[in-house]
Coordinates of C-alpha atoms in Angstrom, one line a residue:
X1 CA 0.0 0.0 0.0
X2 CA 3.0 2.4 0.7
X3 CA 4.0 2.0 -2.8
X4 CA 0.6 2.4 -4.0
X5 CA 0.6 5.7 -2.1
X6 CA 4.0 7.1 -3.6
X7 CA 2.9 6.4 -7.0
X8 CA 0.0 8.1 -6.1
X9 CA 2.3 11.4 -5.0
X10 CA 4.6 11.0 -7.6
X11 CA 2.1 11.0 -10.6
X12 CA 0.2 14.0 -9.1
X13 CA 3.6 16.0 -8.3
X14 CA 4.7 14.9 -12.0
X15 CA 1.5 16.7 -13.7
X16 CA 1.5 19.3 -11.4
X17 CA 4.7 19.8 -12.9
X18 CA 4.3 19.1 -16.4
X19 CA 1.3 22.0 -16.5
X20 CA 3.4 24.4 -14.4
X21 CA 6.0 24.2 -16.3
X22 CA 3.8 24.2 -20.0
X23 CA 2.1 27.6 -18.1
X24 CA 5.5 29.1 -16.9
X25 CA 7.2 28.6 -20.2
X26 CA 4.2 29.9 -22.3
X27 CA 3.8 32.5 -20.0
X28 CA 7.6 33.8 -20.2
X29 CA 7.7 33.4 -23.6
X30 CA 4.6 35.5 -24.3
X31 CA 6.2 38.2 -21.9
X32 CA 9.5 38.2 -23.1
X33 CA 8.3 38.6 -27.0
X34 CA 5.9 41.3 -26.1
X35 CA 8.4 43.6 -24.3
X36 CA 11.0 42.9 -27.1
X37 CA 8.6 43.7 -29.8
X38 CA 7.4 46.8 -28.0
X39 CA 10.8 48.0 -27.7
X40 CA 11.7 47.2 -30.8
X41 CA 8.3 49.2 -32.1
X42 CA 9.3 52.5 -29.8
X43 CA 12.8 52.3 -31.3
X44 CA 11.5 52.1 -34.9
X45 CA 9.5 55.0 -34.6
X46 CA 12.3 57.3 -33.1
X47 CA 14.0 56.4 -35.8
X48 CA 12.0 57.0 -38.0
X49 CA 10.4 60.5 -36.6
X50 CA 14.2 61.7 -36.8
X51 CA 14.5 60.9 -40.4
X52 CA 11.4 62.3 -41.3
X53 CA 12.4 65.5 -39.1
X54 CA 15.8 65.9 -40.9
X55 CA 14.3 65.7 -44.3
X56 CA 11.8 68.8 -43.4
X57 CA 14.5 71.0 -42.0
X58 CA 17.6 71.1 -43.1
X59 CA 19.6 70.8 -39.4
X60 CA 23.0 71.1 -38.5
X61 CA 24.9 69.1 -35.8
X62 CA 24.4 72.4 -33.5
X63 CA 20.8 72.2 -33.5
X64 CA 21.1 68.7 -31.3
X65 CA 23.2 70.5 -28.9
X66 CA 22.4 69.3 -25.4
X67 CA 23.1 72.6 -23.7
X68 CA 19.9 73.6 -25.1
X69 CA 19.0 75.6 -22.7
X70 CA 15.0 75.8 -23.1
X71 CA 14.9 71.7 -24.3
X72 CA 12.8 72.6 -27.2
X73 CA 15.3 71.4 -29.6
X74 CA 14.8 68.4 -32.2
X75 CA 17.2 66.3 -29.4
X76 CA 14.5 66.4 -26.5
X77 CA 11.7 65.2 -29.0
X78 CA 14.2 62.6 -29.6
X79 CA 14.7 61.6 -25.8
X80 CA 11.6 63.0 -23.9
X81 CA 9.1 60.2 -25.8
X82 CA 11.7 57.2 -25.7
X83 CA 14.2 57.6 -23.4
X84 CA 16.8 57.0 -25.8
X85 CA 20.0 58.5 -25.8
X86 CA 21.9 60.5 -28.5
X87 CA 25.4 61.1 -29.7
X88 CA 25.9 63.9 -32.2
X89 CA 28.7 63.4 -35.0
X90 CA 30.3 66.2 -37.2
X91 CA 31.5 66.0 -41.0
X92 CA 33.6 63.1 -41.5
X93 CA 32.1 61.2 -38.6
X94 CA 33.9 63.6 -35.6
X95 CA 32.1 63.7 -32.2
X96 CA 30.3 66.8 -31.9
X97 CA 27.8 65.8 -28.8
X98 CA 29.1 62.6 -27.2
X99 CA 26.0 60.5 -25.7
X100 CA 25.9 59.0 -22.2
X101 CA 27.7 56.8 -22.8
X102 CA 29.8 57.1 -25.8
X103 CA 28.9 55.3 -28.5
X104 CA 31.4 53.6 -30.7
X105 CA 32.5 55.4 -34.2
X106 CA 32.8 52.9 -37.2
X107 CA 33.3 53.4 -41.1
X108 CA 29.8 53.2 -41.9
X109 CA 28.6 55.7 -39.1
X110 CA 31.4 58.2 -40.7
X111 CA 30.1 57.1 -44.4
X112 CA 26.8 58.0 -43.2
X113 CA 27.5 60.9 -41.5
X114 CA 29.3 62.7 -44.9
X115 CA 26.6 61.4 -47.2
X116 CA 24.8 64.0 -49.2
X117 CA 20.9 62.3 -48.6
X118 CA 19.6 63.8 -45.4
X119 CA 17.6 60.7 -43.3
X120 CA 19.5 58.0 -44.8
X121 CA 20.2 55.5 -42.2
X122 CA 22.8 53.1 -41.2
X123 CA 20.8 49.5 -40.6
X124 CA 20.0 48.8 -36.4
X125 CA 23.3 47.4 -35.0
X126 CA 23.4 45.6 -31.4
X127 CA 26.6 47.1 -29.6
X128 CA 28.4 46.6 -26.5
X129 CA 29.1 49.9 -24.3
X130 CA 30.4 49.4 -21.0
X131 CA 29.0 46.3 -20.5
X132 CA 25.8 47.1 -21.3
X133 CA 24.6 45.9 -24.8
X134 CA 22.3 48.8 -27.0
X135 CA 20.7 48.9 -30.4
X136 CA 22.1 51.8 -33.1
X137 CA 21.3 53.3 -35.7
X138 CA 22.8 56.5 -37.5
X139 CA 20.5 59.1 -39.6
X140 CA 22.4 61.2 -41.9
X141 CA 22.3 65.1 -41.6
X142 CA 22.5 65.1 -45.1
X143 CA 24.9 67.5 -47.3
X144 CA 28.0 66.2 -45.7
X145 CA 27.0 68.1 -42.5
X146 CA 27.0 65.4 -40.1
X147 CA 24.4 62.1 -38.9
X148 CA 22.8 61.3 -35.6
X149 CA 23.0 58.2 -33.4
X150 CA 20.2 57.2 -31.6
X151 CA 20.9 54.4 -29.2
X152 CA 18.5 52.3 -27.1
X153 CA 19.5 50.4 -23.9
X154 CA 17.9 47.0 -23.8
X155 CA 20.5 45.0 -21.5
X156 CA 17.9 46.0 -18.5
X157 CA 15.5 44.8 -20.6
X158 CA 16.9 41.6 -21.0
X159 CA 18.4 41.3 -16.9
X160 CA 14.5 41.5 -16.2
X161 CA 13.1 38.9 -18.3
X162 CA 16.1 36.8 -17.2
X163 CA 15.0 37.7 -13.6
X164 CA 11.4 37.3 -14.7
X165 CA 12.9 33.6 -16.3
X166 CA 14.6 32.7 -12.5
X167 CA 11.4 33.5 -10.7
X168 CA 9.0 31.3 -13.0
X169 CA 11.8 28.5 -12.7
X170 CA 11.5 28.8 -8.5
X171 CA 7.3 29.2 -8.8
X172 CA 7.8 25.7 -11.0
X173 CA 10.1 24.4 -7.9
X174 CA 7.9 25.3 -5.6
X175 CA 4.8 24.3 -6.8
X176 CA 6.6 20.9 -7.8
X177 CA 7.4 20.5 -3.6
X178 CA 3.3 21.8 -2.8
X179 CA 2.4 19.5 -5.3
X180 CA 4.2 16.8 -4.2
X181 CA 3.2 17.5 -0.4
X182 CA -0.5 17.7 -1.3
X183 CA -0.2 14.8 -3.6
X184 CA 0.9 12.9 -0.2
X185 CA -2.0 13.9 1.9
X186 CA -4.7 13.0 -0.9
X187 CA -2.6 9.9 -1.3
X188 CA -2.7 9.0 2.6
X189 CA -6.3 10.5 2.4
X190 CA -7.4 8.1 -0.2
X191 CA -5.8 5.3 0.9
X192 CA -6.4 5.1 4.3
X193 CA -9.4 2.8 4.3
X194 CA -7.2 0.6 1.7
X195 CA -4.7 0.1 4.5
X196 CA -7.1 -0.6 7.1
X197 CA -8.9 -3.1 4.6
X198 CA -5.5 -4.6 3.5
X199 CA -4.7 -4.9 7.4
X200 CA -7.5 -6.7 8.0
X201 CA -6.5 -9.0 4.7
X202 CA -3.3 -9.8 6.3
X203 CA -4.6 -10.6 9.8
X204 CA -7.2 -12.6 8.7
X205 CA -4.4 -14.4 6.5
X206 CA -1.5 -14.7 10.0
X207 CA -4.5 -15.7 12.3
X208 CA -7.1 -17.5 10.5
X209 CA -9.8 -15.8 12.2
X210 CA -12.7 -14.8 10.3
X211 CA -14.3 -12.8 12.8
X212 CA -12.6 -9.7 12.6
X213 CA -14.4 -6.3 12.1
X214 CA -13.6 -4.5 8.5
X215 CA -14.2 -0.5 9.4
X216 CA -16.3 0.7 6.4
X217 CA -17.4 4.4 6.3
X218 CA -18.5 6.5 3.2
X219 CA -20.7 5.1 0.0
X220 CA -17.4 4.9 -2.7
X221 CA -15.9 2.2 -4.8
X222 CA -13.6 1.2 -1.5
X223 CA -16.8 1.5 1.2
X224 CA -18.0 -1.3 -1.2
X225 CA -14.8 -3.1 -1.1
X226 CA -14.9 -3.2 2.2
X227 CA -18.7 -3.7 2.6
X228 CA -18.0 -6.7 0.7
X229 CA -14.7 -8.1 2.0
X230 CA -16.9 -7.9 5.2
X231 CA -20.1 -10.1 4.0
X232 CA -17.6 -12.7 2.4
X233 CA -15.9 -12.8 6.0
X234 CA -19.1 -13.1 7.5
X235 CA -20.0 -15.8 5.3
X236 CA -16.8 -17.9 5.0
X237 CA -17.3 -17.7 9.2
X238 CA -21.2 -18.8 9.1
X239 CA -19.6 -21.4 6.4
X240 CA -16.7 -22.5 9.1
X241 CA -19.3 -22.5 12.1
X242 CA -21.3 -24.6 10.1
X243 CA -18.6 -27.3 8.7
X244 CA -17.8 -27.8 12.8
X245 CA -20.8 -28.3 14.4
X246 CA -21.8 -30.5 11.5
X247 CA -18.2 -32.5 12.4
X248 CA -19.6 -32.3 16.1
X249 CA -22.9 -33.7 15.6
X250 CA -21.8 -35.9 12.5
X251 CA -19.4 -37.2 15.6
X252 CA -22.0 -37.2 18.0
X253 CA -24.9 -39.4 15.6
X254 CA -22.0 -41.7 14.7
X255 CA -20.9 -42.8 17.9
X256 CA -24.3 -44.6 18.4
X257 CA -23.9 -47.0 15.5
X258 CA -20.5 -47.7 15.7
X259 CA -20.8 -48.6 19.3
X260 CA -23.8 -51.3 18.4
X261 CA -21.8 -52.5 15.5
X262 CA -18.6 -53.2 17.3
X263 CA -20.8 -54.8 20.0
X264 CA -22.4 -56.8 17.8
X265 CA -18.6 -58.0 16.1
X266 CA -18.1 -58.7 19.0
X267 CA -20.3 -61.4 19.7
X268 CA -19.7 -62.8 16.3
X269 CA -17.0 -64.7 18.1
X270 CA -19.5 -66.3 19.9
X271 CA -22.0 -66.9 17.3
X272 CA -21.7 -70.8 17.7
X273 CA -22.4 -71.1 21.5
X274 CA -25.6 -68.8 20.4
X275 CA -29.2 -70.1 19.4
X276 CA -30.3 -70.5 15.9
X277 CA -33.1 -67.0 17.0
X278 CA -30.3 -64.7 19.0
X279 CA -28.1 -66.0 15.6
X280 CA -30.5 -64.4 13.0
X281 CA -31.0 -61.6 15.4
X282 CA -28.0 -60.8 15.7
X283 CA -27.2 -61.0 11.6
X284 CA -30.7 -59.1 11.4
X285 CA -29.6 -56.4 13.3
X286 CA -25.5 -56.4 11.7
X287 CA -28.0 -55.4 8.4
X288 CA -29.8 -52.8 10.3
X289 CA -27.6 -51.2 11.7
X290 CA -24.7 -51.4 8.4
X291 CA -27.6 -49.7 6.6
X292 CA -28.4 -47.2 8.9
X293 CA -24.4 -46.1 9.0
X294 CA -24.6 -46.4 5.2
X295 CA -27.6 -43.5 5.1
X296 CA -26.2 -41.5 7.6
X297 CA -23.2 -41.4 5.6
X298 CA -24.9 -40.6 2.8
X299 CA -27.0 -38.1 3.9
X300 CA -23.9 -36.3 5.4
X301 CA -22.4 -36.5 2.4
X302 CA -25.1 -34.8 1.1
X303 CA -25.6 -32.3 3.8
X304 CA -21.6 -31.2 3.9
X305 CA -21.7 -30.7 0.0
X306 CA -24.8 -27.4 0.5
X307 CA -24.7 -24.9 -2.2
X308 CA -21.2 -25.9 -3.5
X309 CA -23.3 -28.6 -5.4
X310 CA -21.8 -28.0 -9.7
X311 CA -24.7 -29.1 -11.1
X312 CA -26.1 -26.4 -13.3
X313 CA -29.4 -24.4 -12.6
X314 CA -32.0 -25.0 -15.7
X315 CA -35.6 -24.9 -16.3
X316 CA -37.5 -27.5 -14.7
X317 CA -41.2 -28.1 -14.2
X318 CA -41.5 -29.8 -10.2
X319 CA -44.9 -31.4 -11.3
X320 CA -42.7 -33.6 -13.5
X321 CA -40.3 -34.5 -10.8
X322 CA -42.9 -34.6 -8.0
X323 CA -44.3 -37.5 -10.4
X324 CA -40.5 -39.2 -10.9
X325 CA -40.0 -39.3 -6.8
X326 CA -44.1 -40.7 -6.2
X327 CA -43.2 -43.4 -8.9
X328 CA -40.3 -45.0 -7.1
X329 CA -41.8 -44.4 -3.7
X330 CA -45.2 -46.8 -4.7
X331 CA -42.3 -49.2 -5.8
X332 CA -39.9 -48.8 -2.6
X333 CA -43.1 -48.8 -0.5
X334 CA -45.9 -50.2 -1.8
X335 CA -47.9 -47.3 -0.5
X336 CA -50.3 -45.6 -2.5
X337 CA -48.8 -41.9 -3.6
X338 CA -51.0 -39.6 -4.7
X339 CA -50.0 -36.4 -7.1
X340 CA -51.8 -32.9 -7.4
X341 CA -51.0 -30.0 -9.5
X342 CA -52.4 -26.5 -9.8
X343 CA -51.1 -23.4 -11.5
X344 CA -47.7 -23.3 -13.3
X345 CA -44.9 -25.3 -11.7
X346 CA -42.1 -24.2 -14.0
X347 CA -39.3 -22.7 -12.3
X348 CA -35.1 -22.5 -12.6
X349 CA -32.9 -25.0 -10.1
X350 CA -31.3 -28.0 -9.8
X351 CA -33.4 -30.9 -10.7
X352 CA -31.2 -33.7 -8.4
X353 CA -31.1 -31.2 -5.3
X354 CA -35.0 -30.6 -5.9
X355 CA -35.8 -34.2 -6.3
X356 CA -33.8 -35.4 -3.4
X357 CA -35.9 -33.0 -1.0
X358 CA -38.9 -34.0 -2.7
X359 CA -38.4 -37.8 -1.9
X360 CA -37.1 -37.2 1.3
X361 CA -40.4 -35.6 2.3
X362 CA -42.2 -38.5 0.9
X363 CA -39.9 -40.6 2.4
X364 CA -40.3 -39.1 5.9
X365 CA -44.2 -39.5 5.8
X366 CA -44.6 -42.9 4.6
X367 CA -41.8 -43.8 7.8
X368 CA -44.6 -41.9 10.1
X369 CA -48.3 -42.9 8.4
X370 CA -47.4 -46.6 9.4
X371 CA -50.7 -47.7 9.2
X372 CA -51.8 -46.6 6.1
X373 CA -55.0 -45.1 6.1
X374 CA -54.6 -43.1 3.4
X375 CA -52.7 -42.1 0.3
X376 CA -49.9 -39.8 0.9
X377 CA -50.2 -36.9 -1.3
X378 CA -47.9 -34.5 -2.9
X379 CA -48.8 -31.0 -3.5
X380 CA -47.0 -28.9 -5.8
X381 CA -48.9 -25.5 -6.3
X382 CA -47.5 -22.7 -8.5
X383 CA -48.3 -19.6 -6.7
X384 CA -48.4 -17.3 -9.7
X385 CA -48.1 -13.2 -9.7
X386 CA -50.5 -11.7 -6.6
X387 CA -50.5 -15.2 -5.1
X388 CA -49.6 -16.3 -1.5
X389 CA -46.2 -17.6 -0.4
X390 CA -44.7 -19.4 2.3
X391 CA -42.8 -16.8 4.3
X392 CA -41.3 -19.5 7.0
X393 CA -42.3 -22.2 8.6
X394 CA -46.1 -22.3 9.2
X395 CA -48.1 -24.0 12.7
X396 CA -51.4 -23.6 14.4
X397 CA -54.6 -25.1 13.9
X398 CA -56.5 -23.9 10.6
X399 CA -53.3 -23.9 8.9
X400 CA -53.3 -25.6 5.2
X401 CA -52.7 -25.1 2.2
X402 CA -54.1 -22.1 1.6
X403 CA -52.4 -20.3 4.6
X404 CA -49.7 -18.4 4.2
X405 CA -47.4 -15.5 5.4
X406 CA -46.3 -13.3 2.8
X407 CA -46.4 -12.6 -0.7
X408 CA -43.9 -13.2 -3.5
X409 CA -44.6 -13.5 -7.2
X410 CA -43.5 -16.5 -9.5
X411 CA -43.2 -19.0 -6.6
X412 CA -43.9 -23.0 -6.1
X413 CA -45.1 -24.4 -3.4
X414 CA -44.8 -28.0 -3.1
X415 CA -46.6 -30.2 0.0
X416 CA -46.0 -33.7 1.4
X417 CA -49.6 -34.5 3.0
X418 CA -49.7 -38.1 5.7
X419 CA -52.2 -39.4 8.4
X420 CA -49.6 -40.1 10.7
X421 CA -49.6 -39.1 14.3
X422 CA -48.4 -35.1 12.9
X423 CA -46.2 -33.1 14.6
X424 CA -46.3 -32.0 18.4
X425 CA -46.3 -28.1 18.9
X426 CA -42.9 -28.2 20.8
X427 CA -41.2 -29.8 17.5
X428 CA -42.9 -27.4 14.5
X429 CA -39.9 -25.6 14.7
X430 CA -37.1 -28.1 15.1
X431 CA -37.8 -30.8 12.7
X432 CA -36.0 -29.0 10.7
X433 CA -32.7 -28.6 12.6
X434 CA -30.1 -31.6 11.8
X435 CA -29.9 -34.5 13.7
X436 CA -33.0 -33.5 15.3
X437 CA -35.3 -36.3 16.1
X438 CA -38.8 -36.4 18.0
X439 CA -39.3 -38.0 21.3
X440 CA -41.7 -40.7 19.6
X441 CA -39.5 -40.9 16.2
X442 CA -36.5 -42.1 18.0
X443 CA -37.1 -45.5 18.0
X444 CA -37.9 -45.3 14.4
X445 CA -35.0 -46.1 11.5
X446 CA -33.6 -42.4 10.3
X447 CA -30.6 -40.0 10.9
X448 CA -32.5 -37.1 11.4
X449 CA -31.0 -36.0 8.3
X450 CA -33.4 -35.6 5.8
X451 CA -35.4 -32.4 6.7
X452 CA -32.2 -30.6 6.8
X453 CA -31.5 -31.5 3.9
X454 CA -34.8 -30.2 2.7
X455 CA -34.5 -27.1 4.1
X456 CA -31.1 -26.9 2.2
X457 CA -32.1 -27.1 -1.0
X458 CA -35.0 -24.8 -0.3
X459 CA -32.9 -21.9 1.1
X460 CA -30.5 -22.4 -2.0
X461 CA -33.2 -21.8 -4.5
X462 CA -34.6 -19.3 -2.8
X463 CA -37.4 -20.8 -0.7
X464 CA -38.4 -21.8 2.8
X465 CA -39.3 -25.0 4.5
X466 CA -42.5 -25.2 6.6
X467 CA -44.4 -27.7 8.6
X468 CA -47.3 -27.8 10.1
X469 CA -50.3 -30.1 12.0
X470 CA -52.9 -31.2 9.1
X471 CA -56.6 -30.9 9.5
X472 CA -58.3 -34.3 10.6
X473 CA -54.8 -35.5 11.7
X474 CA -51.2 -36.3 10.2
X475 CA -48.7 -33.5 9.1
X476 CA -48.3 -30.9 5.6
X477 CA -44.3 -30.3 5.5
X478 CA -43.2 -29.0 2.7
X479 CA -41.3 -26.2 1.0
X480 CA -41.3 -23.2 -1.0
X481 CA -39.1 -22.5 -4.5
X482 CA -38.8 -18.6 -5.8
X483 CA -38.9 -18.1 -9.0
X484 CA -35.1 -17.2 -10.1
X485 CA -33.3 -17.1 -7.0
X486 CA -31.8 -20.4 -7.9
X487 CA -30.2 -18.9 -10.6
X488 CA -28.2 -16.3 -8.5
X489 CA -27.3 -18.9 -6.8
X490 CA -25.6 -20.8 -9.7

């Protein structure tokens, strides 16, 4: 994360750069060629004023005498509007008026100065006077009488846009440090809830422990990182809780078993000094009891694997599979299962999950309606758009098939219907709990298994399991399928 957060500074210092430096050197560049061109500009027109002023009048080198005493001579309108300085030259290029400072004599300023053509000009020169650099030009007097020099200082000129030029170039430095600095603090800013969510990461990784609280504050992309790293802890710790207790009460249910079998090996050692009826008892039970294991094996098995079951979601109609499990249960039984449909039972899932809960629903009622004294029925009801849903698990007298808690569109309801003894208040809302067996059921075959199981595959298709007494005796347990949900799930 630190080098998450210096990338972070480093990229915003580096454009805060990049445009402060684009701005700085725009900006000088516009500066500098403006005041050179406006100089340049003033210059030419001094120039230019004195050549048309020694064209009008014919002057002499006296006239730009500067012991003038009333400056009204043609050398103040030279020096009053431009602040330019002057040197005077005589025929044959001789000093008359020296400007401050002098300015240098060459062969074309002496050329000039005896040519005949008043306000011809010698071409701008750059010179260097004292260490100062100035731009020239000579106008001729004309007639042989003389020229003037006009000279303009732009070495100032230049030591302030160099000045201006070292000033942009420390703004840019220090605007690269600010930007840098600031850069930092949104960078910490920013990532602070990335550390605290990688922190948690990493503890979770060094301890295993799944219960540790992400902070999550604010509604951006990383609140919903963390708002999600936190449900997926939540639900890998439900999933861990779940895996031991199901060890702890897989441990528990096995013992019992295990204990009669090795009991009953144990007296296989014996089984000659045994009568031919404790004999076929004991085989008799060696069966029982090996089956039993075997289902309760198989059951956990079944349990353990939950929603990380591969097989795909598809459409399915449950009337179709509710007829599959009735038509092996008349053969496994001999009972006489009985099938109703209503409404449209199409929906999305798993067909094995679905049939397994189906059949073990069946399965549990034929183990309970013993005697028989009627058939068991299975109810599969498609509760269409406006109809009524299973919200949970449903008790109390009056309660059928039509009652219901809730509402929730494109839903199937499908019921397992016996005459057995039904279900006592105090268990409504534990037959559904693993491993959980009635008082009066315990001396019946069965894990205790099989409504979990149930209640499994209903919660992963998004559905409920309910139970309750039926009217004129026996039980309704059953469960609810949403329309969809088991697709999400998939």
């Amino acid at each position: 994360m630190s080098s998450l957060r210096a990338t972070f500074t480093v990229s915003f210092a580096a454009v805060a750069a990049a445009v402060t430096v684009l701005v700085g050197f725009l900006s000088y560049d516009a500066a500098a060629r403006l005041v050179r061109v406006d100089q340049q500009t003033v210059f030419a027109g001094v120039v230019q004023d004195l050549r048309s002023q020694v064209r009008e009048q014919s002057l002499s080198p006296a006239d730009f005498s500067s012991t003038d005493p009333d400056h009204d001579g043609p050398l103040d309108d030279i020096i009053r509007p431009s602040r330019t300085d002057v040197q005077v030259l005589g025929p044959a290029g001789a000093i008359h008026d020296h400007g401050k400072p002098v300015l240098p004599v060459d062969g074309h300023d002496r050329a000039i100065a005896d040519d005949a053509k008043a306000g011809k000009v010698e071409e701008h020169k750059e010179v260097d006077v004292g260490g100062d650099r100035y731009r020239v030009a000579t106008v001729a007097l004309g007639g042989g009488r003389g020229a003037v020099q006009v000279a303009q200082q732009f070495s100032d000129t230049e030591d302030l846009l160099r000045e201006l030029q070292q000033r942009t170039v420390l703004l840019v430095g220090a605007v690269v440090i600010a930007s840098g600095l600031f850069g930092w603090w949104l960078a910490r800013r920013i990532t602070r809830r990335l550390v605290r969510l990688a922190g948690a990461a990493e503890d979770v990784a060094r301890t295993g422990r799944l219960g540790i609280q992400v902070p999550v504050t604010g509604y951006d992309e990383v609140a919903r990182l963390g708002r999600s790293f936190d449900r997926m802890l939540g639900r890998l710790a439900q999933s861990e809780e779940d895996q031991r207790r199901l060890v702890q009460d897989a441990g528990h249910e096995l013992r019992t078993p295990l204990t009669s079998l090795r009991t009953n090996i144990s007296m296989l050692r014996r089984i000659d000094e045994l009568p031919p009826a404790a004999r076929e008892e004991l085989v008799a039970d060696l069966a029982l009891e090996s089956r039993e294991l075997t289902d309760l094996v198989n059951e956990l098995v079944a349990l353990a694997a939950g929603r990380s079951d591969t097989e795909p979601v598809r459409p399915l109609d449950l009337a179709e599979l509710a007829e599959d499990v009735a038509i092996v249960a008349r053969r496994r039984s001999g009972r006489e299962i009985a099938v109703r449909v209503s409404g449209d039972t199409s929906v999305d899932g798993r067909p094995t999950a679905l049939q397994r809960a189906i059949s073990n629903l069946v399965e549990n009622a034929a183990k309970f309606d013993r005697d028989g004294k009627g058939p068991i029925e299975i109810a599969v009801v498609g509760m269409g758009t406006g109809a009524s849903a299973v919200g949970g698990i449903e008790s109390g007298p009056g309660a059928g098939a039509g009652a219901t808690a809730g509402r929730r569109a494109g839903t199937v309801r499908v019921e397992v219907l016996d005459r057995g003894p039904g279900i006592a208040d105090g268990d409504l809302v534990r037959v559904f709990d693993r491993f959980y067996r009635a008082a009066e059921a315990r001396s019946l075959p069965g894990s205790g298994l099989g409504l979990s199981i149930v209640r499994e595959v209903a919660a992963a298709h998004g559905g409920k399991p309910f139970a309750f007494p039926r009217d004129g005796g026996g039980a309704v347990i059953g469960f609810t399928v949403g329309g969809g949900a088991a697709a999400e799930e998939g």
